[in-house]
Steps between C-alpha positions, in 0.01 A plus 500: 500500500736606221351719227522447124759779482712337773486168315601665172789675679611166647497344153711787367746453785517127423557573131785739584670248728467227235665724243804557724539130590810305403603137441236225519237747615563716192473191277168402658370857474582502129210265417255631242158401635152639550433566869192566713500607865157461655440707813228301668379746763469785247351274229741636238761345274813665366582347163817548305820344385829389651758602242853638490544431871199708596129454562299752301140561614290549188154520654301479823181297478205476735461138608688200365689521170320405181801317354722256686852641536806275483598603854219566748527632856218560746518659846359783708623854449659505845692181420624645169631812676657291780670266248651785302611680818670181623268462799345174375698196386370374164570131566317507834210699355473261204524193723226630729269593211516875556654536154400289202739456207405313185728451202633230272760263644791655308399849612472385862857370487620836369285704739634317807824694443305822550334377814 
């Protein structure tokens, strides 16, 4: 089982790769939205903001987030690490229910470019 530190490191790696993206991916990454990433097996939530082509983690909360973020992801820590390392396909994980993504319709259309 991935640790909190491994999950935070995976999020930093994801943020770095988003910042270096180009084209449609860069456009999608440039959204300015509140984001929460719930790690179900650790019962923690990383909350922050997607801005300037990067996801910035502002806080780590025990349990579910108090406020509903505009973009919400939920998965296990192992799945987060596997996604960021390229070992797990997002579309397949989302389709099978291993990863949950909730966002407004416009945001989903933009985010599909990232995925």
